[in-house]
Coordinates of C-alpha atoms in Angstrom, one line a residue:
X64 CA 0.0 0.0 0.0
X65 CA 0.7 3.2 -0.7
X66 CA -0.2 6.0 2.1
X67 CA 1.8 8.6 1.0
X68 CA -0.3 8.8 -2.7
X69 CA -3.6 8.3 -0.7
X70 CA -2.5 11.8 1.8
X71 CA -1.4 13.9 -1.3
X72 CA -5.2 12.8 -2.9
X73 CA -6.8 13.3 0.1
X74 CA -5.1 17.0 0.8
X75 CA -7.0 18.1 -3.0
X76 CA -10.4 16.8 -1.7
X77 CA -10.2 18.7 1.6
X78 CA -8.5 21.7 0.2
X79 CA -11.4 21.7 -2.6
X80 CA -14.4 20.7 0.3
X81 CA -12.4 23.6 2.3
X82 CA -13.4 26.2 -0.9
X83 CA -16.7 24.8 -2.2
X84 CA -17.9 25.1 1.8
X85 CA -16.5 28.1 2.4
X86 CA -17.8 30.0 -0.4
X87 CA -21.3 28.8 -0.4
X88 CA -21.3 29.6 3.6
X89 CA -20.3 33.3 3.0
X90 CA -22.8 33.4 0.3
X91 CA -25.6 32.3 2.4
X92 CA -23.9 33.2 5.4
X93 CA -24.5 29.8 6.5
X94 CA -22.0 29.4 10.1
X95 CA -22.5 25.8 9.9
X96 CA -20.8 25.5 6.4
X97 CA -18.2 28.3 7.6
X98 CA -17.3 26.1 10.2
X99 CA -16.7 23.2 8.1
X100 CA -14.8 25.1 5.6
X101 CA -12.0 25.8 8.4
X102 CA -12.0 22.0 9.7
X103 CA -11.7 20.9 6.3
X104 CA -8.8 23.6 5.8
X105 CA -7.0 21.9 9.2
X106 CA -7.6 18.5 7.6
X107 CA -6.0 19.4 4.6
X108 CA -2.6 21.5 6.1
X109 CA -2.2 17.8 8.0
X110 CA -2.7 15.9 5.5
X111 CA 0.0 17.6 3.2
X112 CA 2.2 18.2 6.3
X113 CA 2.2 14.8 7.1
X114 CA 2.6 13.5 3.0
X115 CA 5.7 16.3 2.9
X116 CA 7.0 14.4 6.5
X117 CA 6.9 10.9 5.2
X118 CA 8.7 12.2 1.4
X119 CA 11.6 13.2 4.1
X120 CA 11.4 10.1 5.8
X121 CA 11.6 8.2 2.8
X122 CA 14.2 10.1 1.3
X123 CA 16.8 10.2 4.5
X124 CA 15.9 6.4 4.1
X125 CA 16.2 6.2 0.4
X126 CA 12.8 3.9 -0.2
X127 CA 13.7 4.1 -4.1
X128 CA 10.6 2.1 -4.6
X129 CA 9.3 5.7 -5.0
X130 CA 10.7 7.0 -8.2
X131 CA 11.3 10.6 -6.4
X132 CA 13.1 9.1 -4.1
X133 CA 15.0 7.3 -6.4
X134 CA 15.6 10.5 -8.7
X135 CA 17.2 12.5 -6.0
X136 CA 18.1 10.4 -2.9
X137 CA 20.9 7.8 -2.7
X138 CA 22.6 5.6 0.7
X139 CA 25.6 8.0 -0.1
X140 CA 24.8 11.4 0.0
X141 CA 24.9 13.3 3.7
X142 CA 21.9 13.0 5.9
X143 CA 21.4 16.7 5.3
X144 CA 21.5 16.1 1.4
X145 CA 19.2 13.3 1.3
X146 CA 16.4 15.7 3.4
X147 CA 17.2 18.4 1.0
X148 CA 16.3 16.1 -2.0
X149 CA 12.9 17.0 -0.9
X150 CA 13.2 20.2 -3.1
X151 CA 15.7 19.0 -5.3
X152 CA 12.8 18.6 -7.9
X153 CA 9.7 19.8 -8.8
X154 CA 7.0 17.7 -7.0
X155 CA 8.8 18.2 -3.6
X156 CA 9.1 21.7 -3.7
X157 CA 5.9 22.2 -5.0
X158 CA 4.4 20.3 -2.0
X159 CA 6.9 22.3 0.1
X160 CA 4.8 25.2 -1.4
X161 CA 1.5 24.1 -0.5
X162 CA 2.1 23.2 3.0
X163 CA 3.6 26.5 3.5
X164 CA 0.9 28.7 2.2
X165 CA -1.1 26.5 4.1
X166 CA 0.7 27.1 7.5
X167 CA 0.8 30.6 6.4
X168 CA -2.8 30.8 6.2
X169 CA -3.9 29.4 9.5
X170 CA -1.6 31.9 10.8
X171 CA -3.3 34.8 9.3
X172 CA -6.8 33.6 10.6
X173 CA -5.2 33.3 13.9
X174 CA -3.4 37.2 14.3
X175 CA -6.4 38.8 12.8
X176 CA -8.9 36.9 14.7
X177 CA -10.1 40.0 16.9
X178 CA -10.3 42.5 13.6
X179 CA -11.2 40.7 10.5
X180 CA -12.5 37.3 11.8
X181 CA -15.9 36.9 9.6
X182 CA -15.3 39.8 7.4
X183 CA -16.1 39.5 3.4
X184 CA -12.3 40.5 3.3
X185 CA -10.9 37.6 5.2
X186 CA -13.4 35.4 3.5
X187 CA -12.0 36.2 0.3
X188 CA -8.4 36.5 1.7
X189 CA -8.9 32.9 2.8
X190 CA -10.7 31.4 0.0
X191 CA -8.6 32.7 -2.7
X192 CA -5.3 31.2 -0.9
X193 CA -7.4 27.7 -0.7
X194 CA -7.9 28.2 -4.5
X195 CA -4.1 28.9 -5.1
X196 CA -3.3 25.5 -2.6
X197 CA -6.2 23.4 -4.5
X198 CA -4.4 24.3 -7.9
X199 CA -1.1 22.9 -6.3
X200 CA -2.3 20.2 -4.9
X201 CA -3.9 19.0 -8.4
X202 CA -0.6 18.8 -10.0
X203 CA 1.0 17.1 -7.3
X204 CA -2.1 14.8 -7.9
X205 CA -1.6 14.7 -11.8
X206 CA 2.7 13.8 -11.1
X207 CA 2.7 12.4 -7.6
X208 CA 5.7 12.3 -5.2
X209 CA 4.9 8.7 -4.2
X210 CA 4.7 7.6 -7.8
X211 CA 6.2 3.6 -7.3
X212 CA 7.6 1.3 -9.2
X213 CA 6.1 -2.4 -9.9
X214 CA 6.2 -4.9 -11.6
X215 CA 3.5 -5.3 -14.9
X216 CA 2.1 -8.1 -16.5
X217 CA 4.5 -8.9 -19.1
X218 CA 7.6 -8.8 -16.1
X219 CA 9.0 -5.3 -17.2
X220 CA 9.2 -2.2 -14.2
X221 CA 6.8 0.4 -14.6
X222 CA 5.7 3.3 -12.5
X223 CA 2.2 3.9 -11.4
X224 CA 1.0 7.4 -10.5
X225 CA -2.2 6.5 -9.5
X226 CA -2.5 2.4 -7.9
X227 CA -1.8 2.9 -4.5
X228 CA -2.3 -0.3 -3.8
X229 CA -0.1 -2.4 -6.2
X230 CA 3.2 -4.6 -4.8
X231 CA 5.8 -2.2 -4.9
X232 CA 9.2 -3.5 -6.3
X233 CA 12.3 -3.1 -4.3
X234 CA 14.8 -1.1 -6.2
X235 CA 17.7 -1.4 -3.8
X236 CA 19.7 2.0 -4.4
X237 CA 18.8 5.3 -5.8
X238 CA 20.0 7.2 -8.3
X239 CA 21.1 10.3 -6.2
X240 CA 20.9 14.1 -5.9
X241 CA 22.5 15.9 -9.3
X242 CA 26.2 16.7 -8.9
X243 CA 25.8 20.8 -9.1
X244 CA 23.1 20.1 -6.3
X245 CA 25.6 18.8 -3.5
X246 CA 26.8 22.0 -2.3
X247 CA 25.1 23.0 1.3
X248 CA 24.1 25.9 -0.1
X249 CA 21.2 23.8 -1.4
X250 CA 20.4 23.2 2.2
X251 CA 19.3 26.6 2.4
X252 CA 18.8 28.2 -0.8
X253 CA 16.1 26.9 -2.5
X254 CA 13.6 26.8 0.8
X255 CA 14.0 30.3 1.4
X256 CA 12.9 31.1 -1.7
X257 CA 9.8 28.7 -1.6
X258 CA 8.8 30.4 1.5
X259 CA 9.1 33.9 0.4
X260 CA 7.4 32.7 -2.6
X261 CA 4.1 31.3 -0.7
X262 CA 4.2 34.2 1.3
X263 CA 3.4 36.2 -1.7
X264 CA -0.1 34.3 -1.7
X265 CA -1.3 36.2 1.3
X266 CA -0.4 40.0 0.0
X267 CA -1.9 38.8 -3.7
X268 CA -5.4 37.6 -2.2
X269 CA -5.9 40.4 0.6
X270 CA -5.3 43.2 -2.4
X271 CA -8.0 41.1 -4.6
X272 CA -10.0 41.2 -1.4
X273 CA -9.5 44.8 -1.5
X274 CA -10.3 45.3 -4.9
X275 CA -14.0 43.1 -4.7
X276 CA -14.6 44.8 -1.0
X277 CA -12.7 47.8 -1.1
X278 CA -12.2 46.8 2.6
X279 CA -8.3 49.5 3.4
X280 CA -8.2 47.6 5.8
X281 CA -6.9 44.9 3.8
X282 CA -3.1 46.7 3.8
X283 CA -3.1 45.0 7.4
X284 CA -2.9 41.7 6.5
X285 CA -0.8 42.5 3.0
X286 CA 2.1 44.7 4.6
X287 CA 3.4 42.3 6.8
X288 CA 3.6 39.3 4.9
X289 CA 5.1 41.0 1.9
X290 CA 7.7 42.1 4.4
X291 CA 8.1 38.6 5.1
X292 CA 8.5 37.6 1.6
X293 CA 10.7 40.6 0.6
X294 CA 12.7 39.0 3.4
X295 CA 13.1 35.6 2.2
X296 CA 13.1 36.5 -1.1
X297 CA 16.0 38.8 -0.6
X298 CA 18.1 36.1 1.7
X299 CA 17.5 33.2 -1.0
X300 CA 18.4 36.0 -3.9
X301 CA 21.8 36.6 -2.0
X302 CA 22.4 32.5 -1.3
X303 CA 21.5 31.7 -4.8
X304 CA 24.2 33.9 -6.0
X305 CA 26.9 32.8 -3.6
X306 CA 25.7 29.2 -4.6
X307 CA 26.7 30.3 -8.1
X308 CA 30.0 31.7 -7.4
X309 CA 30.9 28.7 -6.0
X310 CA 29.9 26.0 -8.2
X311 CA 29.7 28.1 -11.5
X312 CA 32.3 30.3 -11.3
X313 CA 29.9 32.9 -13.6
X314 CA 32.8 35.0 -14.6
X315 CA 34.2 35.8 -11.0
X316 CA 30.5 37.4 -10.6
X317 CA 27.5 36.6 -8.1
X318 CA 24.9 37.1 -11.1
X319 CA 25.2 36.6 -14.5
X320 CA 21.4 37.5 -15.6
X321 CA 20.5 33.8 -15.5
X322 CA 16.5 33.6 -17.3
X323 CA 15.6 32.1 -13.8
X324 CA 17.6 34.0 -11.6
X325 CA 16.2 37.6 -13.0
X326 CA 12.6 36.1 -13.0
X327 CA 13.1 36.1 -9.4
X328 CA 14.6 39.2 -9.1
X329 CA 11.8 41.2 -10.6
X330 CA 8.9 40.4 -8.1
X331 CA 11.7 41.4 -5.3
X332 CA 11.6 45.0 -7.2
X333 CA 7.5 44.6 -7.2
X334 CA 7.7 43.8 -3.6
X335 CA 10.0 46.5 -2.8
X336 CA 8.0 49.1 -4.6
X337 CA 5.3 47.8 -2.7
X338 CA 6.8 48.4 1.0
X339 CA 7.6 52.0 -0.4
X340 CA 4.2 52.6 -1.9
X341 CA 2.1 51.4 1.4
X342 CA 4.0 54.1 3.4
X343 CA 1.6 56.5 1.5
X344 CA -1.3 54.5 1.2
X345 CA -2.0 54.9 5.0
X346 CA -2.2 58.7 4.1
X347 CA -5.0 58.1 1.2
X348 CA -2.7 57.9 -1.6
X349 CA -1.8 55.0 -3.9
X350 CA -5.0 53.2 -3.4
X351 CA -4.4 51.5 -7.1
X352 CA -0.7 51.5 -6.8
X353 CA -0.4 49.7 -4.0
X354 CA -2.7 46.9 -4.9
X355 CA -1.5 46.9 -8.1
X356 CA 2.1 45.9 -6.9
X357 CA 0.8 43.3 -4.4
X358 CA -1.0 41.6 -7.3
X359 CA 1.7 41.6 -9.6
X360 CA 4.4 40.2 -7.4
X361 CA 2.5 37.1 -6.8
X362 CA 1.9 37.0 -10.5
X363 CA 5.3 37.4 -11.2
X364 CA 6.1 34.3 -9.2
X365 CA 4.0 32.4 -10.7
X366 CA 5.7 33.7 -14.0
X367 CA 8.9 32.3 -12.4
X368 CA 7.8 28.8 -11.8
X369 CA 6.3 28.6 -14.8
X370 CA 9.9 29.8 -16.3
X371 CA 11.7 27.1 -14.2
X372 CA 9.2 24.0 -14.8
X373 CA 8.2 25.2 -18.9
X374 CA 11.9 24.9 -20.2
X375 CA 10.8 28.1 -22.3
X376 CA 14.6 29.2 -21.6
X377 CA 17.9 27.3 -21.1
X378 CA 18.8 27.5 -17.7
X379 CA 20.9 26.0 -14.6
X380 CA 17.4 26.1 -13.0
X381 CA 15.1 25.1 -15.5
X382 CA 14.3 21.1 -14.9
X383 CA 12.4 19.6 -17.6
X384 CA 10.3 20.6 -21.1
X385 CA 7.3 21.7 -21.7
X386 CA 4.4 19.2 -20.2
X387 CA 1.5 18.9 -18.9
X388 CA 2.1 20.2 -15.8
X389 CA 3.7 23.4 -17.3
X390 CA 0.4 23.8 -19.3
X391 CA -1.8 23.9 -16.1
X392 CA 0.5 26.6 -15.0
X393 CA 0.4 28.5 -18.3
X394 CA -3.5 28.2 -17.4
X395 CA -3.0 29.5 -13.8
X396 CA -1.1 31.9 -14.9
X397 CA -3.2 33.1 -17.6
X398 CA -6.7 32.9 -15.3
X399 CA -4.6 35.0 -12.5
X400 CA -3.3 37.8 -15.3
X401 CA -7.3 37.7 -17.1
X402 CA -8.7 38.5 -13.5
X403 CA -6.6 41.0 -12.1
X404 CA -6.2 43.1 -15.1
X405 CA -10.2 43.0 -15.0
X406 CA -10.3 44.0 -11.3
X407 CA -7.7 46.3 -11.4
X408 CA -9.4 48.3 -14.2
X409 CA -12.5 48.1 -13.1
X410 CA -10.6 49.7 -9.7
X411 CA -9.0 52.2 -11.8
X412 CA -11.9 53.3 -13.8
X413 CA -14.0 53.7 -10.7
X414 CA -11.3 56.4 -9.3
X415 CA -11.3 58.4 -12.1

């Protein structure tokens, strides 16, 4: 059996219950369905949680029955190496993702508790994270971390992505982490980023909040977490390109204008505009500005997974070709660009 492809299916149902609840409840204003919509939301941050803890258990183990593992863990690397092979690819890091938007969410609900608790603006805040963690979740349902090998009819080794019950064969080593990837730098580097990169979900969903409520009070909840992610963002920025220095040798240089590396540099600028912009916005000024910013520095990152995962440019980064996964995100992406450009407009038009 495999539990670990049963938690990641499970984490989509209750992330998509945790929506479908939620928004029918704060369209009815039913407190029944509100209040199932946050259990479901629990369920489905320990659900993930605990799919992303077994993933690290079965990497420091190296279980290469699980063709992740056996991709980017191996009986020879460090201990430290074989936990960091949870983001050495891309369906560990995006589960990473998930379960830290997640955690960042419940947090949110928690600190604004007193102010915003049952608001249409922390309704939306919330939901529209969900939506972001449900989109997520379905491509880590569509190319599973727990995909295992076993054995088909005709004797050959296949993987199944979605048979969680078949006889697993025992592969008895793995494959290991990529050679430019054993540096301890990727300790570090790539889960800084992924955290400043989910906390960019919170900013982006209180400013669409803001535009569908025009609730200010959304600048609350958007200030400090893009502080946080300007923060991490900023720290994995500066690893990345000591990383790269070391194992690249780019010229003598820290950045060398890698396709990946300045996709992530340019929601850092959004962000930073952002921090400056909100310093008037508590004095009635920027009021499209400053959402503006906040929306397009999530979008931006999205922009930036999609580089990394699409193989639209050659880079050190980028880890496979287009697929079908990197279409979903070309549709996430597109949906996210379609609706803010609408609400935005329809924001600016209304100030005029």
């Amino acid at each position: 059996m495999n539990p670990g492809m049963i938690l990641i299916w499970l984490s989509l149902v209750t992330a998509i219950g945790a929506v479908l609840s939620g928004y029918i409840g704060h369209r009815k204003s039913n407190i029944s369905l509100g209040t199932l919509s946050r259990k479901l939301e629990i369920a489905c941050l320990v659900l993930a949680g605990s799919s992303m803890l077994l993933l690290m258990y079965h990497l420091y183990t190296v279980n290469a029955s699980y063709s992740y593992v056996f991709e980017h863990s191996s009986a020879d690397l460090e201990w430290y190496y074989r936990l960091s092979a949870l983001w050495a690819g891309q369906e560990g890091s995006m589960l990473l993702w998930a379960v830290s938007i997640m955690g960042m969410l419940v947090i949110v609900e928690r600190t604004h508790t007193a102010t915003l608790s049952g608001t249409a603006l922390m309704q939306i805040t919330r939901l529209i994270s969900l939506s972001i963690v449900c989109v997520f979740l379905g491509l880590l349902v569509l190319k599973n971390p727990f995909s295992a090998y076993h054995v088909l009819s005709d004797g050959s080794v296949g993987i199944t992505n979605w048979d969680p019950f078949v006889q697993m064969y025992d592969v008895p080593y793995g494959q290991g982490m990529n050679p430019l990837l054993r540096n301890p730098w990727m300790a570090v580097h790539p889960p800084t980023l992924f955290l400043g990169y989910a906390a960019f979900t919170i900013p982006f969903a209180a400013a669409i909040g803001n535009l569908l409520t025009h609730d200010k009070r959304w600048e609350a909840i958007a200030t400090n977490w893009m502080r946080i992610s300007w923060l991490f963002l900023t720290l994995g920025i500066g690893l990345g390109g000591f990383w790269a220095y070391e194992v690249l040798g780019w010229g003598a240089w820290f950045w060398s204008w890698d396709p990946v590396e300045t996709s992530s540099l340019i929601p850092w600028i959004t962000a930073t505009a952002y921090l400056h912009a909100q310093l008037r916005y508590r004095h009635g000024e920027y009021g499209f500005v400053a959402p503006l910013l906040a929306v397009a520095s999530f979008i931006l990152v999205v922009f930036a997974t999609f580089v990394t995962r699409s193989g639209m440019w050659a880079s050190v980064h980028s880890w496979q070709d287009f697929t079908a996964e990197s279409a979903i995100i070309a549709v996430f992406l597109s949906v996210l660009i379609l609706s803010s450009t609408f609400l935005l407009a329809k924001r600016y038009f209304e100030e005029d």
